[in-house]
Amino acid sequence: MSDPGSAPPAVAPVGPLRDVRGPSALGGGARRFFDLLWLISVTEFKRTYFGTVLGYVWSLLRPLLLFGVLLFVFTRVFKIGSEEVVHYPVMLLMGIVLFTFFQESNTNAVSSVVTQEGIVRKTQFPRLVIPLATVLTASFNLCLNLVIVFVFLFAFGVDPTWTWLLFPFALVALFALTAALSMALSVLYVRFRDVSIIWLVFAQALFYVTPILYPVTAFKNARYEHLLMINPLAVIFTQVRVWILAERHVSVTNTSSGPKVVQPAPTAVEAAGGALHLLPALAIFLAICVFGVWIFNRDAPRIAEDL
């Protein structure tokens, strides 16, 4: 027993309360990050088609069905593609496949963090895995769809050229833009649920201001071509067609002297009116990439608190 007359025990001073930061975007180490990224991506890809009759064939049928409808409308109803562009079906299919990857990745990424709330609350779980897994899963679909695209290329008599070797560079740029935008959308949606609706409207508009249904030469006024090339996706898609279809992707115009004249498709630099006019598209591309990385790294430690 303590002496009643003795002094009370000393109490250690309590310091000011400090915020405890949650796991970072890459919390847990690089090896664990890539292992989880691959595991979640493969699992999600398998789960998407689990229990379906056609299985992975659906990943091929979805863009092909859209391609068939648009091809009929623009070649049989409006008679635009078949009269103005050589190899228009291949051009259309290539654009649909690439844009489907971009749109599917970002649409699924918007609510990905909120959907995985139980995982986000796990200690030291790298938050960046969640949005990037949606992009990687869409990349699996893209790889399968590109097989169909190249089958169409050979079926329409497009011969391989050395410029096909440049195609991976365009895919890397598209993947970087998609990943950065997915990171930004996923973390913004945690705090602002309006992001989902805004993105759906924006993605639909972006589909029409990107040269997918039409070539970049469809505008009679060169000023509109230059304005169109402010869009980074337009730059990527235009250059892909030049590299893959080479001189075989041409515009056809009527002349008063008689036969139609076949002209080579312009490169992204030519469509923009010069290399300097591509700087706005490059600035937008870099701004999206920097913003996506910055805002995700900033908000990743407190995502669990905002949910």
C-alpha positions as CSV (number, residue, x, y, z in Angstrom):
1,M,0.0,0.0,0.0
2,S,1.2,3.5,-0.8
3,D,1.7,6.0,1.9
4,P,-1.4,8.4,2.1
5,G,1.0,11.3,2.7
6,S,3.2,10.6,-0.3
7,A,3.0,12.7,-3.4
8,P,1.0,11.3,-6.4
9,P,3.0,9.6,-9.1
10,A,4.2,11.9,-11.9
11,V,2.2,11.8,-15.1
12,A,4.2,11.9,-18.3
13,P,3.3,15.0,-20.4
14,V,1.1,14.3,-23.4
15,G,2.2,15.9,-26.6
16,P,0.0,17.5,-29.2
17,L,-2.2,15.1,-31.3
18,R,-0.9,14.5,-34.8
19,D,-2.6,13.2,-37.9
20,V,-1.6,9.7,-38.8
21,R,-1.2,9.3,-42.5
22,G,-2.6,6.2,-44.1
23,P,-0.8,4.0,-46.6
24,S,0.6,5.8,-49.6
25,A,-0.2,5.0,-53.3
26,L,2.6,2.5,-53.4
27,G,2.5,1.4,-49.8
28,G,4.0,-2.1,-49.2
29,G,6.9,-2.1,-51.6
30,A,7.3,-2.3,-55.4
31,R,7.3,-6.1,-55.6
32,R,4.1,-6.4,-53.6
33,F,2.6,-3.6,-55.7
34,F,3.2,-5.4,-59.0
35,D,2.1,-8.8,-57.6
36,L,-1.2,-7.4,-56.4
37,L,-1.7,-5.4,-59.7
38,W,-1.3,-8.5,-61.8
39,L,-3.4,-10.7,-59.5
40,I,-6.3,-8.3,-59.3
41,S,-6.2,-7.6,-63.1
42,V,-6.2,-11.2,-64.1
43,T,-8.9,-12.0,-61.5
44,E,-11.1,-9.2,-62.7
45,F,-10.6,-10.2,-66.4
46,K,-11.7,-13.8,-65.6
47,R,-14.6,-12.7,-63.4
48,T,-16.0,-10.4,-66.2
49,Y,-16.7,-13.4,-68.4
50,F,-17.2,-16.1,-65.8
51,G,-20.5,-18.0,-66.3
52,T,-21.2,-16.5,-69.8
53,V,-21.8,-18.8,-72.7
54,L,-19.3,-17.2,-75.1
55,G,-16.7,-16.4,-72.4
56,Y,-13.8,-14.3,-73.7
57,V,-15.4,-14.1,-77.2
58,W,-17.5,-11.3,-75.8
59,S,-14.4,-9.1,-75.5
60,L,-14.2,-9.4,-79.3
61,L,-17.9,-9.2,-80.1
62,R,-18.5,-5.9,-78.3
63,P,-16.4,-3.7,-80.5
64,L,-17.3,-5.7,-83.6
65,L,-21.0,-5.1,-83.0
66,L,-20.5,-1.4,-82.7
67,F,-18.2,-1.5,-85.7
68,G,-20.8,-3.3,-87.8
69,V,-23.5,-0.7,-87.0
70,L,-21.3,2.3,-87.6
71,L,-19.9,0.8,-90.8
72,F,-23.4,0.3,-92.2
73,V,-24.6,3.8,-91.2
74,F,-21.6,5.6,-92.6
75,T,-21.1,3.6,-95.8
76,R,-24.7,2.6,-96.7
77,V,-26.9,5.3,-95.2
78,F,-24.8,8.5,-95.4
79,K,-22.3,7.0,-97.9
80,I,-19.4,8.9,-96.4
81,G,-16.7,6.4,-95.6
82,S,-16.9,4.3,-98.7
83,E,-16.7,7.4,-101.0
84,E,-14.1,9.5,-99.3
85,V,-11.7,7.1,-97.6
86,V,-9.8,4.1,-98.9
87,H,-9.8,1.2,-96.4
88,Y,-12.5,3.0,-94.4
89,P,-13.6,-0.2,-92.6
90,V,-10.1,-0.8,-91.3
91,M,-9.8,2.9,-90.2
92,L,-13.1,2.7,-88.4
93,L,-12.3,-0.6,-86.6
94,M,-8.9,0.6,-85.5
95,G,-10.4,3.8,-84.0
96,I,-13.2,1.9,-82.2
97,V,-10.8,-0.6,-80.7
98,L,-8.4,2.0,-79.4
99,F,-11.2,4.3,-78.1
100,T,-13.0,1.4,-76.4
101,F,-9.9,0.7,-74.4
102,F,-9.6,4.3,-73.4
103,Q,-13.3,4.7,-72.5
104,E,-13.6,1.3,-70.8
105,S,-10.6,1.9,-68.6
106,N,-11.7,5.3,-67.4
107,T,-15.3,4.4,-66.9
108,N,-14.5,1.4,-64.8
109,A,-11.8,3.4,-62.9
110,V,-14.2,6.2,-61.8
111,S,-15.9,4.1,-59.1
112,S,-13.2,1.5,-58.6
113,V,-11.8,2.9,-55.3
114,V,-15.3,3.3,-53.8
115,T,-16.3,-0.2,-55.0
116,Q,-13.2,-1.7,-53.3
117,E,-13.8,0.1,-50.0
118,G,-13.2,-3.1,-48.0
119,I,-9.7,-3.5,-49.6
120,V,-8.9,0.2,-49.3
121,R,-9.3,0.0,-45.5
122,K,-6.7,-2.8,-45.3
123,T,-3.4,-1.7,-43.7
124,Q,-0.5,-1.0,-46.2
125,F,-2.6,-1.8,-49.2
126,P,-1.2,0.1,-52.2
127,R,-4.2,2.2,-53.4
128,L,-2.7,2.8,-56.8
129,V,-3.3,-0.9,-57.6
130,I,-7.1,-0.3,-57.9
131,P,-7.3,2.2,-60.8
132,L,-4.3,0.7,-62.6
133,A,-5.9,-2.7,-62.4
134,T,-8.9,-1.5,-64.4
135,V,-6.5,-0.2,-67.1
136,L,-4.5,-3.4,-67.2
137,T,-7.7,-5.4,-67.4
138,A,-8.9,-3.3,-70.4
139,S,-5.4,-3.9,-71.9
140,F,-6.1,-7.6,-72.0
141,N,-9.2,-6.9,-74.0
142,L,-7.3,-4.5,-76.2
143,C,-4.7,-7.2,-77.0
144,L,-7.4,-9.6,-78.1
145,N,-9.2,-6.9,-80.2
146,L,-6.0,-6.0,-81.9
147,V,-5.7,-9.5,-83.2
148,I,-9.0,-9.0,-85.0
149,V,-7.8,-5.6,-86.3
150,F,-4.7,-7.1,-87.9
151,V,-6.8,-9.9,-89.4
152,F,-8.9,-7.2,-91.1
153,L,-5.7,-5.4,-92.2
154,F,-4.5,-8.5,-94.1
155,A,-8.0,-9.2,-95.4
156,F,-8.3,-5.8,-96.9
157,G,-4.9,-6.1,-98.6
158,V,-2.8,-3.8,-96.3
159,D,0.8,-5.0,-96.5
160,P,3.1,-4.7,-93.5
161,T,5.6,-1.8,-93.5
162,W,8.5,-0.8,-91.3
163,T,6.2,1.9,-89.7
164,W,4.3,-0.9,-88.0
165,L,7.3,-1.0,-85.6
166,L,6.3,2.4,-84.3
167,F,2.8,1.3,-83.3
168,P,3.9,0.3,-79.8
169,F,5.0,3.9,-79.1
170,A,1.5,5.1,-79.8
171,L,0.1,2.4,-77.5
172,V,2.5,3.5,-74.7
173,A,1.3,7.1,-75.1
174,L,-2.4,6.0,-75.0
175,F,-1.8,3.8,-72.0
176,A,0.0,6.6,-70.1
177,L,-2.8,9.1,-70.8
178,T,-5.5,6.5,-69.9
179,A,-3.7,5.5,-66.6
180,A,-3.2,9.1,-65.5
181,L,-6.8,10.0,-66.2
182,S,-8.0,6.9,-64.4
183,M,-6.0,7.8,-61.4
184,A,-7.5,11.3,-61.3
185,L,-11.1,10.2,-61.9
186,S,-10.9,7.4,-59.3
187,V,-9.7,9.6,-56.5
188,L,-11.9,12.6,-57.3
189,Y,-15.0,10.4,-57.3
190,V,-14.3,9.5,-53.6
191,R,-15.1,13.1,-52.7
192,F,-17.2,14.3,-55.6
193,R,-19.8,11.8,-56.8
194,D,-20.7,14.1,-59.7
195,V,-17.5,13.0,-61.4
196,S,-19.2,9.9,-62.7
197,I,-22.0,11.8,-64.6
198,I,-19.5,14.4,-65.9
199,W,-17.2,11.8,-67.2
200,L,-20.0,9.9,-69.1
201,V,-21.0,13.1,-70.9
202,F,-17.4,14.1,-71.6
203,A,-16.5,10.7,-72.9
204,Q,-19.4,10.7,-75.3
205,A,-18.4,14.1,-76.6
206,L,-14.8,13.1,-76.8
207,F,-15.8,10.2,-79.1
208,Y,-17.1,12.6,-81.7
209,V,-14.3,15.1,-81.5
210,T,-11.7,12.4,-82.1
211,P,-11.3,11.3,-85.7
212,I,-12.8,7.8,-85.4
213,L,-15.9,8.0,-87.6
214,Y,-14.3,10.3,-90.0
215,P,-10.7,11.1,-91.2
216,V,-9.0,14.2,-90.1
217,T,-9.3,15.5,-93.7
218,A,-13.1,15.5,-93.5
219,F,-13.1,19.2,-92.8
220,K,-13.1,21.6,-95.7
221,N,-11.6,24.3,-93.7
222,A,-8.0,23.6,-92.6
223,R,-8.6,25.7,-89.4
224,Y,-10.9,23.0,-88.1
225,E,-8.2,20.3,-88.7
226,H,-5.7,22.4,-86.7
227,L,-8.3,22.9,-83.9
228,L,-9.1,19.2,-83.8
229,M,-5.4,18.3,-83.2
230,I,-5.5,20.1,-79.8
231,N,-7.0,16.8,-78.6
232,P,-4.2,14.4,-77.6
233,L,-6.3,11.4,-78.7
234,A,-6.7,12.9,-82.1
235,V,-3.0,13.2,-82.5
236,I,-2.5,9.6,-81.4
237,F,-5.2,8.2,-83.6
238,T,-4.1,10.1,-86.7
239,Q,-0.5,9.0,-86.3
240,V,-1.6,5.4,-85.7
241,R,-3.4,5.4,-89.0
242,V,-0.4,6.8,-90.9
243,W,1.9,4.2,-89.3
244,I,-0.3,1.2,-89.8
245,L,-2.1,2.1,-93.1
246,A,0.8,4.1,-94.4
247,E,0.1,5.6,-97.9
248,R,-2.8,3.3,-98.3
249,H,-5.0,5.4,-96.0
250,V,-5.9,8.1,-98.5
251,S,-8.6,10.7,-99.0
252,V,-10.5,10.7,-102.3
253,T,-11.7,14.0,-103.7
254,N,-13.6,14.9,-106.9
255,T,-12.0,17.1,-109.5
256,S,-13.6,19.1,-112.3
257,S,-11.2,17.6,-114.9
258,G,-12.5,14.1,-114.6
259,P,-11.2,11.2,-112.5
260,K,-10.9,11.2,-108.7
261,V,-7.6,12.1,-107.2
262,V,-6.1,9.9,-104.4
263,Q,-4.0,11.9,-101.9
264,P,-1.9,10.5,-99.0
265,A,-3.4,10.8,-95.5
266,P,-1.7,13.6,-93.6
267,T,0.4,12.9,-90.5
268,A,-0.4,14.5,-87.2
269,V,2.1,17.3,-87.8
270,E,0.7,18.0,-91.2
271,A,-2.9,18.0,-89.9
272,A,-2.0,20.4,-87.1
273,G,-0.3,22.8,-89.5
274,G,3.2,22.3,-88.3
275,A,5.2,20.8,-85.4
276,L,4.7,24.0,-83.2
277,H,0.9,23.6,-83.5
278,L,1.2,20.2,-81.7
279,L,2.5,21.9,-78.6
280,P,-1.0,22.5,-77.1
281,A,-1.8,18.8,-77.5
282,L,1.5,17.9,-75.9
283,A,0.9,20.4,-73.0
284,I,-2.6,18.9,-72.4
285,F,-1.1,15.4,-72.4
286,L,1.6,16.3,-69.9
287,A,-0.8,18.2,-67.7
288,I,-3.2,15.3,-67.5
289,C,-0.3,12.9,-66.6
290,V,1.2,15.2,-64.0
291,F,-2.2,16.0,-62.5
292,G,-3.2,12.4,-62.2
293,V,0.0,11.3,-60.5
294,W,0.0,14.4,-58.2
295,I,-3.6,14.2,-57.0
296,F,-3.6,10.5,-56.4
297,N,-0.4,10.6,-54.4
298,R,-1.8,13.5,-52.4
299,D,-5.2,11.9,-51.5
300,A,-4.1,8.3,-51.3
301,P,-3.2,8.3,-47.6
302,R,-6.7,9.7,-46.6
303,I,-8.9,7.8,-49.0
304,A,-10.2,5.5,-46.2
305,E,-11.2,8.6,-44.1
306,D,-13.2,10.1,-47.0
307,L,-15.1,6.9,-47.8
